[in-house]
XYZ file of C-alpha atoms in Angstrom:
526
model
C -39.985 -18.852 -8.055
C -37.566 -20.224 -5.552
C -33.969 -19.423 -6.556
C -31.807 -22.870 -7.038
C -30.031 -22.693 -3.865
C -33.131 -22.253 -1.942
C -34.676 -25.600 -3.530
C -31.420 -27.219 -2.597
C -31.563 -25.958 0.702
C -35.232 -26.806 1.348
C -34.544 -30.527 0.498
C -31.325 -30.621 2.071
C -33.273 -29.336 5.794
C -35.758 -32.049 5.565
C -33.244 -34.705 4.420
C -30.066 -34.082 6.355
C -29.596 -37.741 6.178
C -28.080 -37.387 2.467
C -25.332 -35.678 4.189
C -24.651 -36.939 7.488
C -27.287 -39.643 8.986
C -26.388 -38.381 12.600
C -27.444 -34.492 11.682
C -30.864 -33.213 13.042
C -32.417 -30.006 12.093
C -32.374 -26.973 14.605
C -33.311 -24.437 12.000
C -33.507 -23.428 8.138
C -32.486 -19.701 7.494
C -31.069 -19.148 10.917
C -30.948 -15.435 11.605
C -28.049 -14.403 13.542
C -27.240 -10.936 14.753
C -25.967 -9.189 17.498
C -25.178 -5.647 19.411
C -22.579 -4.350 16.936
C -24.689 -4.316 13.681
C -23.596 -7.491 12.578
C -25.995 -9.949 11.390
C -26.596 -12.970 8.938
C -28.628 -16.008 7.712
C -27.398 -19.574 8.201
C -28.716 -21.531 5.403
C -29.227 -24.626 7.727
C -28.142 -24.623 11.330
C -28.194 -28.454 12.623
C -26.163 -30.247 15.481
C -24.494 -33.416 15.345
C -24.413 -36.715 17.482
C -22.133 -35.140 19.829
C -24.164 -32.100 20.184
C -22.153 -29.602 18.283
C -23.540 -26.803 16.132
C -23.037 -27.545 12.404
C -23.220 -24.744 10.012
C -24.296 -25.734 6.620
C -23.920 -23.535 3.528
C -25.035 -24.148 0.283
C -24.002 -22.609 -3.411
C -24.566 -22.967 -6.607
C -22.594 -20.875 -8.438
C -18.908 -20.089 -9.108
C -19.419 -16.493 -8.416
C -21.416 -17.473 -5.085
C -18.716 -19.647 -4.142
C -16.195 -17.095 -3.846
C -18.241 -15.497 -1.344
C -18.889 -18.388 0.989
C -15.849 -18.451 2.829
C -16.433 -14.964 3.874
C -19.973 -15.652 5.225
C -18.932 -18.961 6.980
C -16.494 -17.279 8.784
C -19.124 -14.554 10.003
C -21.561 -17.032 10.785
C -19.105 -18.774 13.030
C -18.148 -15.476 14.889
C -21.428 -14.637 15.490
C -22.493 -18.108 16.945
C -19.420 -17.679 19.074
C -20.068 -14.297 20.563
C -23.894 -14.700 20.849
C -23.597 -18.151 22.567
C -19.875 -18.435 24.001
C -19.382 -21.861 22.402
C -15.861 -23.355 21.795
C -13.835 -24.206 18.687
C -14.561 -27.898 19.516
C -18.188 -27.364 19.390
C -18.254 -26.144 15.578
C -18.867 -27.804 12.452
C -19.128 -26.578 9.216
C -20.384 -28.137 5.956
C -19.886 -26.313 2.701
C -22.362 -27.652 -0.059
C -21.594 -26.639 -3.458
C -22.690 -28.362 -7.257
C -19.229 -25.970 -8.471
C -15.940 -26.137 -6.722
C -13.651 -24.651 -9.180
C -13.416 -21.499 -7.704
C -14.186 -22.587 -3.848
C -11.278 -25.590 -3.427
C -8.132 -23.209 -2.872
C -10.026 -20.979 -0.470
C -11.881 -24.112 1.153
C -8.772 -25.780 1.378
C -6.913 -22.822 3.193
C -9.674 -22.375 5.441
C -9.196 -25.887 6.955
C -5.099 -25.165 7.377
C -5.803 -21.659 8.849
C -8.739 -22.216 11.438
C -9.249 -24.717 14.384
C -12.817 -25.754 13.072
C -14.109 -29.155 11.895
C -14.814 -28.403 7.950
C -16.027 -30.512 5.560
C -17.154 -29.915 1.715
C -19.498 -31.783 -0.342
C -19.920 -31.412 -4.073
C -23.323 -32.246 -5.039
C -25.358 -33.287 -8.584
C -28.986 -32.277 -8.549
C -31.582 -33.293 -10.984
C -33.801 -31.324 -13.413
C -35.808 -30.052 -10.191
C -32.388 -29.321 -8.466
C -32.704 -32.217 -6.106
C -29.555 -33.724 -4.767
C -29.015 -37.274 -6.175
C -25.120 -37.709 -5.859
C -22.515 -36.258 -3.440
C -18.925 -36.695 -3.344
C -16.450 -35.356 -0.666
C -14.006 -32.630 -1.293
C -10.491 -33.416 -0.850
C -8.594 -30.399 0.184
C -5.893 -29.368 -2.030
C -2.294 -30.290 -0.852
C -0.868 -28.060 1.897
C 0.891 -25.308 0.001
C 4.887 -25.533 1.654
C 6.101 -22.134 2.449
C 9.162 -20.748 1.069
C 12.127 -22.045 3.081
C 15.572 -22.348 1.689
C 16.945 -26.163 2.567
C 19.732 -26.588 5.329
C 21.593 -28.601 2.834
C 24.003 -26.415 0.677
C 26.260 -27.938 -2.061
C 29.195 -26.071 -3.229
C 31.174 -26.413 -6.314
C 34.283 -24.714 -6.164
C 35.939 -23.995 -9.599
C 39.330 -23.564 -11.146
C 38.092 -20.941 -13.660
C 35.357 -19.481 -14.825
C 34.723 -21.403 -18.164
C 34.133 -24.580 -15.769
C 31.677 -22.561 -13.620
C 29.463 -21.826 -16.683
C 29.576 -25.262 -17.800
C 28.727 -26.784 -14.250
C 26.118 -24.025 -14.327
C 23.929 -25.416 -17.544
C 24.778 -29.237 -15.979
C 23.008 -28.331 -12.809
C 19.896 -26.976 -14.495
C 19.968 -29.941 -17.056
C 20.120 -32.354 -13.658
C 17.550 -30.338 -11.483
C 14.874 -30.423 -14.198
C 15.191 -33.923 -15.125
C 14.852 -34.873 -11.402
C 11.862 -32.755 -11.077
C 13.569 -30.486 -8.417
C 12.295 -26.787 -10.478
C 12.392 -24.115 -7.076
C 15.783 -23.626 -6.515
C 18.754 -20.590 -6.597
C 22.037 -21.159 -7.907
C 24.729 -18.232 -6.407
C 27.912 -17.511 -8.490
C 30.888 -16.363 -5.994
C 34.104 -15.229 -6.300
C 37.326 -14.704 -4.070
C 40.367 -13.011 -4.301
C 42.355 -14.885 -1.123
C 45.237 -16.929 -1.832
C 44.246 -19.800 0.485
C 41.534 -20.585 -1.652
C 43.128 -22.563 -5.107
C 39.730 -22.379 -7.164
C 38.526 -18.853 -6.642
C 35.197 -19.122 -8.634
C 31.827 -21.194 -6.805
C 28.328 -21.894 -7.964
C 26.539 -22.419 -4.516
C 23.541 -24.639 -5.085
C 20.366 -24.214 -2.238
C 16.859 -25.770 -2.929
C 13.617 -24.722 -1.726
C 12.812 -27.401 0.638
C 9.787 -29.661 -0.743
C 6.929 -31.684 1.175
C 8.263 -35.171 2.052
C 5.852 -37.005 -0.504
C 7.551 -35.170 -3.143
C 11.147 -36.365 -2.156
C 9.580 -39.712 -2.022
C 8.413 -39.581 -5.460
C 11.794 -38.922 -6.626
C 13.999 -41.288 -4.745
C 11.107 -44.047 -5.919
C 11.755 -43.015 -9.362
C 15.144 -44.222 -9.369
C 16.361 -46.989 -11.261
C 17.132 -50.042 -8.810
C 19.698 -51.462 -11.108
C 21.696 -48.477 -11.138
C 24.697 -49.199 -8.864
C 25.252 -45.369 -8.605
C 21.930 -44.542 -7.648
C 20.787 -43.732 -3.835
C 19.488 -46.661 -1.968
C 16.324 -45.648 -1.072
C 16.103 -48.952 1.471
C 19.413 -47.306 3.163
C 17.085 -43.916 3.509
C 14.249 -46.131 4.986
C 16.797 -47.748 7.402
C 18.285 -44.264 8.971
C 14.726 -42.866 9.036
C 13.651 -45.412 11.351
C 16.698 -45.519 13.619
C 16.889 -41.640 13.709
C 17.104 -40.411 17.115
C 17.402 -37.129 18.937
C 17.284 -35.184 15.883
C 16.580 -31.290 15.813
C 14.920 -31.512 12.287
C 12.301 -33.592 11.017
C 14.314 -36.975 10.643
C 12.144 -37.980 7.658
C 12.559 -34.946 5.817
C 16.565 -34.422 6.621
C 17.095 -37.828 5.045
C 15.014 -37.277 2.205
C 16.677 -34.214 1.365
C 19.939 -35.712 1.968
C 19.119 -38.593 -0.211
C 17.623 -36.273 -3.260
C 20.542 -34.084 -3.255
C 23.483 -36.940 -3.031
C 21.355 -38.074 -6.179
C 21.726 -34.846 -8.039
C 25.602 -34.809 -7.152
C 25.948 -38.234 -8.434
C 24.234 -37.410 -11.669
C 26.701 -33.952 -12.175
C 29.913 -36.019 -11.173
C 28.851 -38.471 -14.186
C 28.182 -35.593 -16.894
C 31.003 -34.475 -19.089
C 31.944 -31.025 -17.561
C 35.024 -30.209 -16.952
C 36.718 -31.713 -13.518
C 38.431 -28.425 -12.600
C 36.289 -27.958 -9.736
C 35.716 -29.793 -6.255
C 32.329 -30.052 -4.522
C 31.873 -29.306 -0.742
C 28.652 -29.940 1.743
C 27.352 -26.382 2.967
C 24.845 -24.800 5.825
C 23.479 -21.509 6.852
C 26.053 -21.353 9.180
C 28.818 -22.364 6.634
C 27.507 -19.910 3.898
C 27.330 -16.868 6.553
C 31.123 -17.350 7.363
C 32.269 -17.568 3.669
C 31.229 -14.168 2.993
C 33.619 -12.846 4.956
C 36.173 -14.044 2.274
C 34.011 -14.586 -0.678
C 31.451 -11.803 -2.908
C 28.482 -12.685 -4.545
C 28.636 -11.846 -8.342
C 25.141 -12.868 -9.316
C 22.368 -14.870 -8.123
C 20.184 -17.160 -10.512
C 16.985 -17.952 -9.699
C 14.602 -20.688 -10.914
C 10.804 -22.059 -10.282
C 8.305 -19.583 -8.707
C 11.517 -17.655 -6.924
C 12.060 -16.304 -10.626
C 8.444 -15.416 -10.679
C 8.178 -13.644 -7.354
C 8.803 -10.000 -8.186
C 8.996 -9.104 -4.315
C 12.039 -10.902 -3.734
C 15.349 -9.066 -4.013
C 18.665 -10.685 -3.811
C 19.563 -9.167 -0.192
C 16.537 -10.776 1.018
C 17.405 -14.075 -0.869
C 20.929 -13.954 0.574
C 19.496 -13.234 4.162
C 17.300 -16.497 3.920
C 20.251 -18.855 2.424
C 22.097 -17.747 5.719
C 19.004 -18.718 7.799
C 19.010 -15.381 9.404
C 14.973 -15.766 9.926
C 14.689 -19.351 11.499
C 17.122 -21.819 9.586
C 20.428 -21.085 11.143
C 21.728 -22.571 14.239
C 23.808 -19.746 15.261
C 22.294 -16.230 14.322
C 18.494 -15.121 14.139
C 17.660 -11.707 12.974
C 13.964 -10.361 12.308
C 11.642 -7.505 12.683
C 8.092 -7.592 13.285
C 5.001 -5.175 14.649
C 3.013 -7.519 16.891
C -0.149 -6.388 15.010
C 1.341 -9.029 12.249
C 0.134 -12.040 13.990
C 0.744 -14.465 10.801
C 4.689 -12.880 11.040
C 4.657 -12.781 14.789
C 3.959 -16.453 15.025
C 6.298 -17.162 12.386
C 9.116 -15.848 14.716
C 8.313 -17.992 17.456
C 7.849 -21.108 15.677
C 11.303 -19.997 13.987
C 13.269 -19.568 17.256
C 13.607 -23.127 17.577
C 16.499 -23.429 15.465
C 18.790 -20.915 17.043
C 17.592 -21.384 20.592
C 17.071 -25.361 20.693
C 19.778 -26.020 23.408
C 19.250 -22.756 25.056
C 16.451 -23.515 27.590
C 16.996 -19.877 29.246
C 17.094 -17.811 26.514
C 14.274 -19.808 24.974
C 11.964 -19.192 27.911
C 12.897 -15.621 28.135
C 12.620 -14.343 24.698
C 9.135 -16.408 24.458
C 7.951 -14.856 27.596
C 9.168 -11.164 26.465
C 7.181 -11.880 22.988
C 4.338 -13.162 25.141
C 4.031 -9.862 26.910
C 4.041 -7.643 24.370
C 1.912 -9.592 21.608
C -1.651 -7.916 22.374
C 0.041 -4.610 22.173
C 1.262 -2.352 19.371
C 4.840 -2.488 19.575
C 7.714 -3.027 16.900
C 10.069 -5.618 18.060
C 13.724 -6.005 16.362
C 15.713 -9.130 17.634
C 18.986 -9.955 16.739
C 20.455 -13.200 18.330
C 23.967 -14.834 18.351
C 24.067 -18.407 19.924
C 26.821 -20.865 18.779
C 26.231 -23.839 20.995
C 29.644 -24.907 21.648
C 31.038 -23.257 24.778
C 34.439 -24.934 24.337
C 34.951 -23.110 20.898
C 33.232 -19.956 22.333
C 35.446 -19.522 24.848
C 39.001 -19.977 22.967
C 37.531 -17.640 20.204
C 36.443 -15.010 22.744
C 40.010 -15.113 23.892
C 41.429 -13.778 20.362
C 38.389 -11.543 20.019
C 38.425 -9.789 23.274
C 34.847 -11.204 23.736
C 33.496 -10.193 20.745
C 31.847 -14.062 19.822
C 30.342 -14.428 23.229
C 26.732 -15.562 22.668
C 24.322 -12.725 23.224
C 21.305 -11.507 22.056
C 19.175 -7.942 21.714
C 15.562 -7.654 21.707
C 14.391 -3.983 20.990
C 10.435 -3.138 21.837
C 9.558 0.200 20.397
C 5.839 1.221 21.601
C 4.500 2.512 18.695
C 1.304 4.789 19.904
C 2.760 6.005 22.966
C 2.344 10.032 23.225
C 6.086 9.885 25.106
C 9.102 7.784 23.078
C 9.159 4.654 25.191
C 11.629 1.877 24.336
C 12.549 -1.494 26.467
C 15.597 -3.322 25.544
C 16.258 -6.660 26.418
C 19.869 -7.897 26.177
C 21.396 -11.762 26.940
C 24.596 -12.499 27.849
C 26.847 -15.179 29.680
C 27.550 -14.788 33.256
C 29.882 -16.776 35.851
C 29.122 -18.207 38.942
C 32.430 -18.589 40.392
C 33.172 -22.356 40.021
C 36.823 -23.135 39.022
C 37.004 -24.449 35.635
C 39.282 -27.617 34.808
C 39.751 -28.659 31.056
C 41.014 -32.266 32.085
C 37.975 -32.760 34.232
C 35.711 -31.693 31.368
C 37.393 -34.150 28.961
C 37.233 -36.730 31.342
C 33.612 -36.396 32.433
C 32.108 -35.612 28.902
C 34.732 -37.087 26.354
C 36.197 -40.638 27.718
C 39.083 -38.736 28.898
C 40.001 -38.442 25.528
C 40.592 -34.723 23.791
C 40.413 -36.012 20.324
C 36.700 -36.916 21.013
C 35.978 -33.425 21.218
C 36.845 -33.244 17.619
C 34.647 -35.849 16.827
C 31.412 -34.510 18.756
C 32.450 -31.182 17.071
C 32.317 -32.471 13.656
C 29.246 -34.951 14.394
C 27.405 -31.707 15.849
C 26.932 -33.772 18.958
C 28.555 -31.484 21.088
C 25.859 -28.866 20.727
C 23.682 -31.411 23.136
C 26.277 -31.270 25.576
C 26.582 -27.841 25.915
C 24.118 -26.878 28.708
C 26.024 -29.536 30.982
C 29.434 -28.254 30.009
C 28.263 -25.044 30.814
C 27.138 -26.027 34.071
C 30.346 -27.788 35.090
C 32.424 -24.612 34.236
C 29.823 -22.211 36.637
C 28.522 -20.587 33.498
C 24.879 -19.589 32.530
C 22.717 -17.530 30.279
C 21.182 -14.373 31.603
C 18.939 -11.488 30.313
C 19.070 -7.753 31.386
C 16.238 -5.294 30.379
C 16.458 -1.307 30.000
C 13.670 0.816 29.765
C 14.117 4.201 28.127
C 11.446 7.068 28.394
C 11.748 10.380 26.431
C 15.564 9.436 25.693
C 16.333 8.657 29.454
C 17.100 5.287 31.057
C 14.380 4.930 33.446
C 15.000 1.455 34.932
C 17.732 -1.318 34.544
C 16.718 -4.814 36.171
C 17.441 -8.371 35.796
C 14.828 -10.560 33.270
C 13.929 -14.228 34.025
C 14.631 -16.680 36.345
C 18.378 -17.347 35.958
C 20.540 -15.839 38.898
C 23.198 -12.956 37.963
C 26.575 -13.670 38.413
C 30.070 -12.115 37.796
C 31.203 -10.828 34.636
C 32.414 -13.499 32.082
C 35.921 -11.494 32.197
C 36.181 -12.889 35.675
C 36.160 -16.222 34.364
C 39.272 -15.881 32.260
C 40.801 -13.889 34.422
C 40.641 -16.498 37.672
C 40.948 -19.599 35.557
C 44.170 -19.274 33.835
C 45.235 -22.697 33.840
C 41.905 -24.039 32.026
C 42.508 -21.083 29.518
C 45.796 -22.363 29.024
C 44.954 -25.965 28.260
C 41.990 -24.666 26.264
C 44.217 -22.430 23.878
C 46.658 -25.513 23.852
C 44.209 -28.126 22.801
C 42.700 -26.040 19.962
C 46.031 -24.660 18.650
C 47.288 -28.170 18.503
C 43.934 -29.917 16.886
C 42.376 -27.127 14.823
C 43.326 -24.301 12.404
C 41.658 -21.489 14.302
C 44.766 -19.865 15.545
C 45.713 -19.092 12.031
C 42.284 -17.453 11.243
C 42.675 -15.337 14.442
C 45.957 -14.239 13.777
C 45.112 -12.577 10.386
């Protein structure tokens, strides 16, 4: 007696038009095997009107459904190995009467593979003849844990106000449907901060669809509500943004509404609010200490997450910080390696040389078993960089270090790549920089710094000053330096110290500008 799945398979093999009229049968129970011993039987192998292979897998029970993904991937791998076919020449159809256990892995399979994959739920009659088919819609793409770049700091005059605000924020967040976030309690002993207590709000970024739901639920008649139409206009007119402009403005709108709700509460007014960012949070830890981290949503439920990891992610060190990047990965961990490569765009978006060099280094070793440790410090404002370097003896100049350790080598082997800045010998003139890039007005430098638009000008200003990014490599074998050389296409120039020594007039003008218009001098006097 035939099993239920066999009856469904036999019917569909003779009636492929029930699924797709463009399919033609190649063979039922198509046998696959190879020289390495792997084998299997495809329920139905067909081809479509574009002459692509179509792998059709049929399941009847939830228990069988859990095995389907593994079997499908094996069949696809065998087809590719045996016939050298391209990813674009494979289609996968999953047919099942039960989808409760299959839906999530099916959806993940679509996200993680390049193949054209479809699923259908079928209803059968008493003879197991399919009578109704319904196309399966994959579940929504599960968003990864990425803390938003939009931070909100509430600086309180006393601890009572902080506790009141903590409660108010939780009420408002729940009301607005934001459940995944953290509240960081902080305090400082520095006399330059009038309010020594702070509660720092950071949300996990949601998908854009969720933000639209929140904004569209706002009361249009409430004059204090965020204007959804204004947000739409901002999105339509956004240009040259590093971030996804739609996500940026949607997140800004939702958080603005949250702040508005908090301000309307009856909480004591003994506090003020400031917007924050990963870069600002990183800098604040020089004067502020974290006393507690409140977790909400899945962050609270994730038992792996320790406070130190949360702090690192809020600082954006693994990819959300414009100035800093820090991560470690074994190249055999392909998902982690891809995450690192994708995350580098934030820190290196205005540094084409290092972006190219580091990308080439990773590509060079990604198929070997090595441990890569990467640290990048890359603030993209050369004028401020040079000013701070004067006060720190060069300690704040952009630099990176990538350490590549060969894990399986019998003899210890390490290659270290170091990035820095060199000088080509051109004379720097502060007034020429102002005239060429800032419309002959020094004050425009401050405006561009405030708007962060100076970051996009950084490469051009560096070129005008004769400065460029470079990479060197050092090979260490058996604890001895075996080789030192340049890496990448950028030419080696003079040491950056020569720039300062031979451009005294530029240095004096730069110091005068920042001392007049900023408080940076006060910071470096301490």
